[in-house]
Short mmCIF file of C-alpha atoms and ligand atoms in Angstrom, two decimals:
data_model
loop_
_atom_site.label_atom_id
_atom_site.label_comp_id
_atom_site.label_asym_id
_atom_site.label_seq_id
_atom_site.Cartn_x
_atom_site.Cartn_y
_atom_site.Cartn_z
CA MET A 1 -36.24 74.61 209.07
CA ASP A 2 -38.99 72.10 209.84
CA PHE A 3 -42.30 72.46 208.06
CA ASP A 4 -45.71 71.01 208.91
CA TYR A 5 -45.98 69.62 205.35
CA ASP A 6 -43.79 69.06 202.32
CA LEU A 7 -46.60 70.32 200.10
CA PHE A 8 -49.65 72.39 200.88
CA THR A 9 -52.13 72.70 198.01
CA ILE A 10 -54.79 75.40 197.93
CA GLY A 11 -57.76 74.21 195.87
CA ALA A 12 -59.02 70.65 195.47
CA GLY A 13 -60.09 70.78 191.84
CA SER A 14 -58.78 68.62 189.00
CA GLY A 15 -55.21 69.99 189.03
CA GLY A 16 -54.78 70.34 192.79
CA VAL A 17 -56.12 66.88 193.56
CA ARG A 18 -53.96 65.13 190.96
CA ALA A 19 -50.82 66.97 192.06
CA SER A 20 -51.49 66.27 195.76
CA ARG A 21 -52.32 62.59 195.37
CA LEU A 22 -49.29 61.91 193.24
CA THR A 23 -46.98 63.86 195.54
CA ALA A 24 -48.26 61.88 198.52
CA GLN A 25 -47.72 58.66 196.58
CA PHE A 26 -44.09 59.74 196.12
CA GLY A 27 -43.80 59.67 199.90
CA ALA A 28 -44.16 63.37 200.73
CA LYS A 29 -46.35 64.74 203.54
CA VAL A 30 -49.20 66.58 201.81
CA ALA A 31 -52.21 68.67 202.84
CA ILE A 32 -54.88 70.26 200.69
CA ALA A 33 -57.42 72.97 201.51
CA GLU A 34 -60.75 73.44 199.78
CA GLU A 35 -63.27 76.15 200.66
CA SER A 36 -66.07 74.67 198.59
CA ARG A 37 -66.51 71.00 197.64
CA VAL A 38 -63.67 68.64 196.82
CA GLY A 39 -63.70 68.01 193.06
CA GLY A 40 -63.64 71.62 191.95
CA THR A 41 -65.34 73.28 189.01
CA CYS A 42 -65.14 70.29 186.65
CA VAL A 43 -66.83 67.83 188.97
CA VAL A 44 -69.12 70.07 191.01
CA ARG A 45 -70.24 72.88 188.67
CA GLY A 46 -68.65 72.29 185.30
CA CYS A 47 -67.85 69.52 182.85
CA VAL A 48 -69.50 66.62 184.70
CA PRO A 49 -72.95 68.05 185.53
CA LYS A 50 -72.91 69.89 182.19
CA LYS A 51 -72.44 66.61 180.32
CA PHE A 52 -75.42 65.10 182.17
CA PHE A 53 -77.47 68.10 181.07
CA VAL A 54 -76.26 67.60 177.49
CA TYR A 55 -77.39 63.98 177.55
CA ALA A 56 -80.73 64.97 179.10
CA SER A 57 -81.34 67.55 176.43
CA HIS A 58 -80.32 65.20 173.61
CA PHE A 59 -82.77 62.48 174.66
CA GLY A 60 -85.57 64.72 173.40
CA ASP A 61 -84.10 64.53 169.88
CA LEU A 62 -83.58 60.81 170.12
CA ILE A 63 -87.23 60.32 171.00
CA ASP A 64 -88.18 62.26 167.86
CA ASP A 65 -85.72 60.33 165.69
CA ALA A 66 -86.94 57.01 167.08
CA LYS A 67 -90.37 57.55 165.52
CA GLY A 68 -88.81 57.20 162.06
CA TYR A 69 -87.52 53.81 163.14
CA GLY A 70 -90.96 52.60 164.08
CA TRP A 71 -91.07 53.41 167.78
CA GLN A 72 -94.40 54.66 169.12
CA THR A 73 -93.38 56.99 171.90
CA GLY A 74 -96.46 59.02 172.81
CA GLU A 75 -96.19 62.60 174.01
CA LYS A 76 -92.83 63.79 175.27
CA SER A 77 -92.62 65.23 178.76
CA PHE A 78 -89.58 66.16 180.79
CA HIS A 79 -89.19 66.44 184.58
CA TRP A 80 -86.42 68.88 185.52
CA GLN A 81 -86.35 67.96 189.23
CA THR A 82 -85.62 64.31 188.38
CA LEU A 83 -82.59 65.37 186.36
CA LEU A 84 -81.37 67.72 189.13
CA GLN A 85 -81.76 65.08 191.83
CA ARG A 86 -80.02 62.33 189.88
CA LYS A 87 -77.26 64.68 188.80
CA ASP A 88 -76.75 65.81 192.42
CA ASN A 89 -76.60 62.19 193.59
CA GLU A 90 -73.83 61.47 191.12
CA ILE A 91 -71.91 64.64 192.03
CA ASP A 92 -72.18 63.60 195.71
CA ARG A 93 -70.80 60.18 194.81
CA LEU A 94 -67.88 61.69 192.89
CA ASN A 95 -67.21 64.15 195.70
CA ARG A 96 -67.00 61.27 198.21
CA LEU A 97 -64.77 59.33 195.81
CA TYR A 98 -62.36 62.26 195.44
CA ILE A 99 -62.16 62.62 199.22
CA LYS A 100 -61.64 58.87 199.66
CA ASN A 101 -58.86 58.77 197.06
CA LEU A 102 -57.07 61.73 198.63
CA GLU A 103 -57.29 60.12 202.05
CA LYS A 104 -56.17 56.77 200.68
CA ALA A 105 -53.06 58.46 199.28
CA GLY A 106 -52.40 59.93 202.74
CA VAL A 107 -53.33 63.54 201.94
CA THR A 108 -54.74 65.59 204.85
CA ILE A 109 -57.85 67.53 203.76
CA PHE A 110 -58.80 70.85 205.31
CA HIS A 111 -62.33 71.90 204.44
CA ASN A 112 -61.36 75.53 204.83
CA ARG A 113 -60.43 78.54 202.80
CA ALA A 114 -56.65 78.94 202.92
CA VAL A 115 -54.76 82.17 202.19
CA LEU A 116 -51.06 82.74 201.82
CA THR A 117 -49.28 84.59 204.60
CA GLY A 118 -45.70 84.14 203.39
CA PRO A 119 -43.47 82.11 201.08
CA HIS A 120 -43.86 79.02 203.29
CA SER A 121 -47.07 79.64 205.18
CA VAL A 122 -50.84 79.67 204.83
CA ARG A 123 -53.65 80.58 207.19
CA LEU A 124 -56.81 78.51 207.43
CA LEU A 125 -59.97 80.58 207.60
CA PRO A 126 -62.08 81.27 209.51
CA GLU A 127 -60.22 79.74 212.48
CA GLY A 128 -56.94 81.49 211.75
CA ARG A 129 -54.64 78.51 212.23
CA GLU A 130 -51.24 78.97 210.56
CA ILE A 131 -49.63 76.06 208.70
CA THR A 132 -46.17 75.89 207.17
CA ALA A 133 -45.05 73.96 204.10
CA ARG A 134 -41.80 73.47 202.21
CA LYS A 135 -43.68 74.05 198.96
CA ILE A 136 -47.09 75.54 198.26
CA LEU A 137 -49.22 74.86 195.20
CA ILE A 138 -52.00 77.23 194.17
CA ALA A 139 -54.72 75.50 192.16
CA THR A 140 -57.73 77.67 192.92
CA GLY A 141 -59.14 77.65 189.38
CA GLY A 142 -61.41 80.30 187.94
CA ARG A 143 -64.73 81.98 188.60
CA PRO A 144 -67.43 83.21 186.22
CA THR A 145 -66.93 86.83 185.24
CA LYS A 146 -69.88 89.14 185.84
CA ALA A 147 -70.65 92.18 183.72
CA GLN A 148 -70.13 94.60 186.62
CA ASN A 149 -70.65 97.58 184.33
CA VAL A 150 -74.21 96.53 183.43
CA PRO A 151 -76.80 97.96 185.83
CA GLY A 152 -78.80 95.07 187.30
CA HIS A 153 -76.13 92.48 186.41
CA GLU A 154 -76.74 90.82 189.79
CA LEU A 155 -80.14 89.70 188.47
CA ALA A 156 -78.37 87.40 186.00
CA ILE A 157 -77.22 83.92 186.93
CA THR A 158 -73.97 82.27 185.79
CA SER A 159 -73.29 78.64 184.94
CA ASP A 160 -72.79 78.03 188.70
CA GLU A 161 -76.46 78.69 189.40
CA ALA A 162 -77.70 77.13 186.15
CA PHE A 163 -77.03 73.73 187.71
CA HIS A 164 -79.47 74.41 190.55
CA LEU A 165 -82.43 76.30 189.07
CA GLU A 166 -85.55 75.44 191.02
CA GLN A 167 -87.50 75.32 187.82
CA LEU A 168 -86.89 75.73 184.13
CA PRO A 169 -87.92 79.15 182.83
CA GLU A 170 -90.14 79.38 179.78
CA LYS A 171 -87.79 81.93 178.23
CA MET A 172 -84.10 82.37 178.85
CA LEU A 173 -81.51 84.86 177.64
CA ILE A 174 -77.88 83.72 177.49
CA ALA A 175 -75.15 86.32 177.07
CA GLY A 176 -71.83 85.40 175.45
CA GLY A 177 -70.53 83.50 172.45
CA GLY A 178 -67.96 81.16 174.02
CA TYR A 179 -68.01 77.53 175.14
CA ILE A 180 -70.43 77.99 178.02
CA ALA A 181 -72.90 80.21 176.17
CA VAL A 182 -73.29 77.88 173.17
CA GLU A 183 -73.35 74.69 175.24
CA PHE A 184 -76.04 76.00 177.60
CA ALA A 185 -78.04 77.52 174.74
CA CYS A 186 -78.26 74.02 173.21
CA ILE A 187 -78.97 72.36 176.56
CA PHE A 188 -81.84 74.61 177.54
CA ALA A 189 -83.29 74.76 174.02
CA GLY A 190 -83.26 70.95 173.95
CA LEU A 191 -85.10 70.87 177.27
CA GLY A 192 -87.87 72.98 175.78
CA VAL A 193 -86.84 76.46 176.93
CA ASP A 194 -87.27 79.34 174.47
CA VAL A 195 -83.62 80.49 174.32
CA THR A 196 -82.17 83.73 172.99
CA LEU A 197 -78.40 84.11 172.68
CA VAL A 198 -77.02 87.65 172.77
CA HIS A 199 -73.42 88.13 171.70
CA ARG A 200 -71.24 91.15 171.06
CA GLY A 201 -69.55 89.53 168.02
CA ASP A 202 -71.12 88.62 164.70
CA GLN A 203 -70.39 84.90 165.19
CA VAL A 204 -69.92 82.57 168.15
CA LEU A 205 -66.74 80.72 169.18
CA ARG A 206 -64.02 83.19 168.26
CA GLY A 207 -60.74 81.36 167.71
CA PHE A 208 -62.32 78.20 166.29
CA ASP A 209 -62.04 77.22 162.62
CA GLN A 210 -64.37 79.32 160.48
CA ASP A 211 -66.22 76.26 159.15
CA LEU A 212 -66.94 75.13 162.72
CA ARG A 213 -68.18 78.58 163.62
CA ASP A 214 -70.53 78.55 160.60
CA PHE A 215 -71.61 75.02 161.51
CA THR A 216 -72.41 76.11 165.08
CA MET A 217 -74.36 79.18 164.01
CA ALA A 218 -76.50 76.97 161.74
CA ALA A 219 -76.90 74.37 164.50
CA LEU A 220 -78.08 77.00 166.99
CA VAL A 221 -80.68 78.25 164.52
CA HIS A 222 -81.75 74.68 163.77
CA ARG A 223 -82.19 74.11 167.52
CA GLY A 224 -84.53 77.07 167.64
CA VAL A 225 -82.18 79.44 169.47
CA SER A 226 -82.89 83.08 168.59
CA LEU A 227 -79.66 84.89 167.86
CA LYS A 228 -79.00 88.53 168.70
CA MET A 229 -75.54 89.15 167.29
CA THR A 230 -73.43 92.33 167.55
CA THR A 231 -75.62 93.21 170.51
CA THR A 232 -74.95 93.57 174.22
CA ILE A 233 -77.11 93.87 177.32
CA GLU A 234 -77.17 97.45 178.57
CA GLN A 235 -79.36 96.98 181.63
CA ILE A 236 -81.34 94.36 183.51
CA SER A 237 -84.35 95.09 185.67
CA TYR A 238 -86.83 92.94 187.56
CA LYS A 239 -90.60 93.12 187.29
CA ASN A 240 -93.36 90.65 188.18
CA GLY A 241 -90.98 87.73 188.50
CA GLN A 242 -89.41 88.45 185.10
CA ARG A 243 -86.01 89.89 184.18
CA MET A 244 -86.20 92.62 181.60
CA ALA A 245 -83.13 93.05 179.38
CA LEU A 246 -82.47 96.32 177.60
CA PHE A 247 -80.24 95.71 174.58
CA SER A 248 -77.71 97.96 172.87
CA ASN A 249 -79.96 98.13 169.79
CA GLY A 250 -82.65 99.83 171.88
CA GLU A 251 -84.93 96.77 172.07
CA SER A 252 -86.02 95.28 175.35
CA GLU A 253 -87.50 91.89 176.21
CA SER A 254 -88.39 89.98 179.36
CA PHE A 255 -87.09 86.54 180.32
CA GLY A 256 -87.61 84.08 183.16
CA GLN A 257 -83.84 83.86 183.59
CA ILE A 258 -80.82 85.65 182.18
CA MET A 259 -77.55 83.76 182.22
CA SER A 260 -74.24 85.52 181.82
CA ALA A 261 -71.51 83.44 180.14
CA ILE A 262 -69.02 86.13 179.23
CA GLY A 263 -65.88 84.32 180.35
CA ARG A 264 -64.14 83.22 183.51
CA HIS A 265 -61.28 84.79 185.42
CA PRO A 266 -58.53 83.41 187.69
CA HIS A 267 -59.66 82.96 191.28
CA THR A 268 -56.91 84.91 193.00
CA TYR A 269 -58.85 87.58 194.87
CA GLY A 270 -57.93 87.79 198.56
CA LEU A 271 -55.49 84.89 198.32
CA GLY A 272 -52.62 86.81 199.96
CA LEU A 273 -50.47 86.69 196.82
CA GLU A 274 -48.84 90.01 197.61
CA ALA A 275 -47.92 88.93 201.14
CA ALA A 276 -46.21 85.89 199.68
CA GLY A 277 -44.50 87.73 196.82
CA VAL A 278 -46.40 85.99 194.02
CA ALA A 279 -46.73 88.08 190.85
CA VAL A 280 -49.87 88.21 188.69
CA ASP A 281 -50.54 89.57 185.19
CA ASP A 282 -53.05 92.23 184.20
CA LYS A 283 -55.88 89.67 184.34
CA GLN A 284 -54.87 88.65 187.89
CA ALA A 285 -53.59 85.30 186.59
CA ILE A 286 -50.58 83.90 188.42
CA ILE A 287 -47.46 84.07 186.29
CA VAL A 288 -45.52 80.79 186.18
CA ASP A 289 -42.54 79.38 184.33
CA LYS A 290 -42.59 76.11 182.40
CA TYR A 291 -42.28 74.16 185.66
CA TYR A 292 -45.23 76.04 187.24
CA ARG A 293 -42.95 78.05 189.55
CA THR A 294 -44.27 81.51 190.43
CA SER A 295 -42.15 84.58 191.12
CA GLN A 296 -41.74 83.12 194.64
CA GLU A 297 -39.49 80.10 194.33
CA ASN A 298 -41.32 77.85 196.84
CA ILE A 299 -44.75 78.62 195.50
CA PHE A 300 -46.22 77.01 192.36
CA ALA A 301 -49.47 77.40 190.47
CA LEU A 302 -51.29 75.45 187.79
CA GLY A 303 -54.63 75.11 186.06
CA ASP A 304 -57.11 77.90 185.37
CA VAL A 305 -55.59 80.20 188.00
CA THR A 306 -52.67 80.63 185.57
CA ASN A 307 -55.14 81.35 182.71
CA ARG A 308 -53.27 79.52 179.97
CA VAL A 309 -55.21 76.59 178.51
CA ASN A 310 -58.25 76.47 180.77
CA LEU A 311 -59.26 72.85 180.35
CA THR A 312 -59.56 70.07 182.94
CA PRO A 313 -57.24 67.54 181.25
CA VAL A 314 -54.58 70.23 180.94
CA ALA A 315 -54.77 71.02 184.66
CA ILE A 316 -54.52 67.30 185.43
CA ARG A 317 -51.44 66.87 183.26
CA GLU A 318 -49.90 69.99 184.78
CA GLY A 319 -50.51 68.44 188.20
CA VAL A 320 -48.64 65.31 187.13
CA ALA A 321 -45.76 67.32 185.66
CA PHE A 322 -45.51 69.41 188.84
CA ALA A 323 -45.45 66.39 191.16
CA GLU A 324 -42.94 64.52 189.01
CA THR A 325 -40.65 67.55 188.78
CA GLN A 326 -40.78 68.69 192.39
CA PHE A 327 -41.17 65.41 194.28
CA ASN A 328 -39.91 62.62 192.05
CA ASN A 329 -36.73 64.11 190.64
CA ASN A 330 -38.15 63.72 187.13
CA ALA A 331 -38.43 67.13 185.45
CA GLN A 332 -41.45 67.29 183.16
CA THR A 333 -43.16 70.03 181.23
CA LEU A 334 -46.18 69.94 179.01
CA ASN A 335 -46.37 70.34 175.26
CA TYR A 336 -49.31 72.68 174.70
CA ASP A 337 -49.11 72.52 170.90
CA VAL A 338 -51.62 69.78 170.19
CA ILE A 339 -54.57 69.90 172.57
CA ALA A 340 -57.89 68.60 171.36
CA LYS A 341 -60.99 70.53 172.33
CA ALA A 342 -64.61 69.51 172.42
CA VAL A 343 -67.59 71.81 172.66
CA PHE A 344 -70.71 69.96 173.76
CA THR A 345 -73.19 71.78 171.65
CA GLN A 346 -75.79 69.70 169.84
CA PRO A 347 -74.43 68.49 167.57
CA ALA A 348 -71.01 68.66 169.21
CA LEU A 349 -67.74 70.09 167.96
CA GLY A 350 -64.27 68.61 168.06
CA SER A 351 -61.16 70.48 167.13
CA VAL A 352 -57.46 69.72 167.23
CA GLY A 353 -54.43 71.44 165.77
CA LEU A 354 -54.44 74.53 163.57
CA THR A 355 -57.47 76.26 162.16
CA GLU A 356 -57.42 76.95 158.42
CA GLU A 357 -56.72 80.61 159.15
CA GLN A 358 -53.77 79.78 161.42
CA ALA A 359 -52.35 77.25 158.96
CA ARG A 360 -52.55 79.68 156.04
CA ALA A 361 -50.69 82.28 158.09
CA ALA A 362 -47.94 79.88 159.18
CA TYR A 363 -47.36 77.60 156.15
CA LYS A 364 -46.51 78.26 152.51
CA SER A 365 -48.92 75.77 151.03
CA ILE A 366 -52.05 74.33 152.63
CA HIS A 367 -54.46 71.71 151.35
CA ILE A 368 -58.00 71.53 152.67
CA TYR A 369 -60.20 68.44 152.63
CA ARG A 370 -63.76 68.84 153.71
CA SER A 371 -66.81 66.65 153.82
CA GLU A 372 -70.36 67.51 154.79
CA PHE A 373 -73.04 64.86 154.91
CA ARG A 374 -76.11 63.65 156.75
CA PRO A 375 -75.08 60.91 159.17
CA MET A 376 -76.83 57.62 158.47
CA ARG A 377 -78.64 57.64 161.83
CA ASN A 378 -80.48 60.83 160.94
CA ILE A 379 -81.93 59.51 157.70
CA LEU A 380 -84.89 57.36 158.77
CA GLY A 381 -85.68 59.81 161.55
CA ASP A 382 -85.97 62.60 158.93
CA ASN A 383 -83.49 64.59 160.96
CA PRO A 384 -81.84 67.12 158.63
CA GLU A 385 -78.85 67.66 160.95
CA LYS A 386 -75.54 67.33 159.13
CA MET A 387 -72.00 66.43 160.03
CA MET A 388 -68.90 68.32 158.88
CA MET A 389 -65.30 67.07 158.85
CA LYS A 390 -62.30 69.02 157.74
CA LEU A 391 -58.62 68.20 157.48
CA ILE A 392 -55.92 70.80 157.05
CA VAL A 393 -52.76 69.46 155.49
CA ASP A 394 -49.30 70.95 154.97
CA GLY A 395 -48.84 71.01 151.17
CA GLU A 396 -45.08 70.57 151.50
CA THR A 397 -44.77 67.72 154.02
CA ASN A 398 -48.28 66.21 153.71
CA ARG A 399 -48.57 66.32 157.51
CA VAL A 400 -52.07 66.78 158.94
CA LEU A 401 -52.00 70.08 160.82
CA GLY A 402 -55.58 70.35 161.95
CA CYS A 403 -58.85 68.50 162.11
CA HIS A 404 -62.24 70.03 162.82
CA ILE A 405 -65.43 68.06 163.20
CA GLY A 406 -68.99 69.17 163.76
CA GLY A 407 -71.53 66.47 164.42
CA GLU A 408 -72.80 63.96 166.91
CA GLU A 409 -70.02 62.46 169.07
CA ALA A 410 -67.46 64.88 167.61
CA GLY A 411 -65.92 65.02 171.09
CA GLU A 412 -65.26 61.28 170.96
CA PHE A 413 -63.92 61.41 167.38
CA ILE A 414 -61.48 64.20 168.07
CA GLN A 415 -59.83 62.35 170.95
CA LEU A 416 -58.74 59.65 168.50
CA VAL A 417 -57.70 62.07 165.76
CA ALA A 418 -55.59 63.86 168.38
CA ILE A 419 -53.45 60.72 168.69
CA ALA A 420 -52.71 60.88 164.96
CA LEU A 421 -51.89 64.58 165.11
CA THR A 422 -49.72 64.17 168.20
CA ALA A 423 -47.86 61.44 166.34
CA GLY A 424 -47.38 63.81 163.38
CA LEU A 425 -49.11 61.57 160.84
CA THR A 426 -49.47 62.56 157.19
CA LYS A 427 -52.59 62.66 155.03
CA ALA A 428 -51.15 59.69 153.12
CA GLN A 429 -51.15 57.70 156.37
CA PHE A 430 -54.76 58.70 157.02
CA ASP A 431 -55.55 57.46 153.49
CA GLN A 432 -53.72 54.18 154.02
CA THR A 433 -55.97 53.44 156.99
CA ILE A 434 -58.77 51.12 155.97
CA ALA A 435 -62.20 52.53 156.71
CA VAL A 436 -64.64 51.12 159.24
CA HIS A 437 -67.96 50.81 157.48
CA PRO A 438 -70.68 51.98 157.84
CA THR A 439 -69.62 54.76 160.20
CA ALA A 440 -69.44 58.53 160.07
CA ALA A 441 -65.77 58.40 161.08
CA GLU A 442 -64.80 56.59 157.88
CA GLU A 443 -64.98 59.99 156.14
CA LEU A 444 -61.78 60.89 157.95
CA VAL A 445 -59.82 58.31 155.96
CA THR A 446 -61.72 58.55 152.68
CA MET A 447 -61.58 62.27 151.90
CA ARG A 448 -59.69 62.47 148.60
CA GLU A 449 -60.83 65.68 146.97
CA LYS A 450 -58.64 68.68 147.69
CA LEU A 451 -60.63 71.89 148.04
CA SER A 452 -57.53 74.04 147.70
P1 NDP B 1 -65.05 82.02 176.72
O1 NDP B 1 -63.81 82.75 176.96
O2 NDP B 1 -65.07 80.77 175.93
O3 NDP B 1 -66.10 83.01 176.01
C1 NDP B 1 -66.44 84.24 176.57
C2 NDP B 1 -67.46 84.89 175.65
O4 NDP B 1 -67.96 86.06 176.25
C3 NDP B 1 -66.85 85.30 174.31
O5 NDP B 1 -67.81 85.05 173.31
C4 NDP B 1 -66.60 86.77 174.50
O6 NDP B 1 -66.69 87.48 173.31
C5 NDP B 1 -67.76 87.18 175.40
N1 NDP B 1 -67.44 88.31 176.25
C6 NDP B 1 -66.33 88.52 176.99
N2 NDP B 1 -66.43 89.67 177.69
C7 NDP B 1 -67.63 90.21 177.37
C8 NDP B 1 -68.31 91.39 177.77
N3 NDP B 1 -67.77 92.25 178.63
N4 NDP B 1 -69.52 91.61 177.25
C9 NDP B 1 -70.10 90.75 176.38
N5 NDP B 1 -69.50 89.62 175.97
C10 NDP B 1 -68.28 89.35 176.47
O7 NDP B 1 -65.68 81.85 178.16
P2 NDP B 1 -66.76 80.86 178.74
O8 NDP B 1 -67.30 81.57 179.93
O9 NDP B 1 -67.71 80.38 177.72
O10 NDP B 1 -65.88 79.61 179.19
C11 NDP B 1 -64.73 79.82 180.02
C12 NDP B 1 -63.69 78.80 179.77
O11 NDP B 1 -64.10 77.57 180.34
C13 NDP B 1 -63.46 78.48 178.30
O12 NDP B 1 -62.55 79.35 177.69
C14 NDP B 1 -62.93 77.08 178.38
O13 NDP B 1 -61.55 77.16 178.60
C15 NDP B 1 -63.62 76.51 179.59
N6 NDP B 1 -64.74 75.62 179.20
C16 NDP B 1 -64.49 74.52 178.45
C17 NDP B 1 -65.51 73.68 178.07
C18 NDP B 1 -65.23 72.49 177.25
O14 NDP B 1 -64.09 72.07 177.19
N7 NDP B 1 -66.22 71.91 176.56
C19 NDP B 1 -66.91 73.95 178.45
C20 NDP B 1 -67.05 75.16 179.21
C21 NDP B 1 -66.01 75.94 179.57
P3 NDP B 1 -65.44 87.63 172.31
O15 NDP B 1 -65.33 86.36 171.54
O16 NDP B 1 -65.82 88.80 171.48
O17 NDP B 1 -64.25 87.91 173.17
#
């Protein structure tokens, strides 16, 4: 049977774009459909604009710190519209670049929503044109989850809208205790917004090392974020331009904006999965095997729509593995064991490998090394913010099993530590490494005192 394309990809985010470009470079005929903007969540309404916001918010601190170094900076003032405009310009540039690179690789782009109509076919909406493909890749990502059970939930924004607020509110409520909630709480607090974080748990960042969770709670308080823990929003109403939140503890308070950051879910709704025989799990995530094959043998899925490790670099690497396996006769799968994570709070967090809790459960003997100190840069600026570094070591083999860092640039640090952990290095090899002085990172190779 002849097909219009060798590969048809639905979703031009990080995973879909990488898989499509590489497949086309292997000589296959490839098309990709995108209903929103090429670049996907990461580029358009995720990691990239978020990081610009993080920088913007951090400049306020730097201005304060600079005074201790002799700079006379006058009164601080911040212009939100300037940030939005410059951020949008850069997102436009990246969007054009993604399109250009796809076209350069020979990929046909359809700026349409595409839905599956069978194991080898998709329909482009709204026009209804049917296209066939030998293989289909679903890379539609995720969407913010809304608290549908909370009356008035539609009055809350999600991270999608947070990137386009016409003006900064004076007061903001952020619901959730995951990546997005803590990052945006720091961003908006740093931009001068009076932020309250409401979370159903007693601590943020479930699943992270306990010391990092403690570090983050302290950092949020230091940033001036009001914490409402073990509390949920029961109802939201609107009055005089303000959103009134009624909390589970009976209190109520009004805010200029309420942002819901209670997780994301796979974007599979209305995709025609049933028509094509593609199975999903109870969270509507597409079930795939280690080569990203769904229950339908010609259809594949990767990235957040499979709800495994929902991170951009993972989706990109999955895209590479998929293209190599299916179109370059070079079967590849990913090792998900050592994946570094960064949370761009202020200060940031970096984490790779096992948490102390996980290591204690899995290994007979564990050694912990931990260092907490005030980074040199904070000293003259009278900035009390601290840095925390922790290594978790297998007592039997001396191998470093986990590293957790809280502090400025922790996201950069952890990328490098991840190389050492991927290589399976031991604590003795960390210790053999000669320190770079004076840096904060030298602590990683000079921690000698075992805490346990
Ligand atoms: P997360 O899954 O990280 O966190 C969701 C939070 O919402 C948790 O604190 C959870 O609580 C809480 N929650 C879930 N359901 C409810 C509910 N019904 N009512 C109240 N609270 C609820 O999701 P995010 O939205 O923060 O981020 C989504 C994903 O995006 C992340 O998992 C990550 O993969 C990715 N991401 C990565 C970033 C990075 O790499 N820096 C940045 C931003 C996003 P509980 O802990 O009790 O379950």
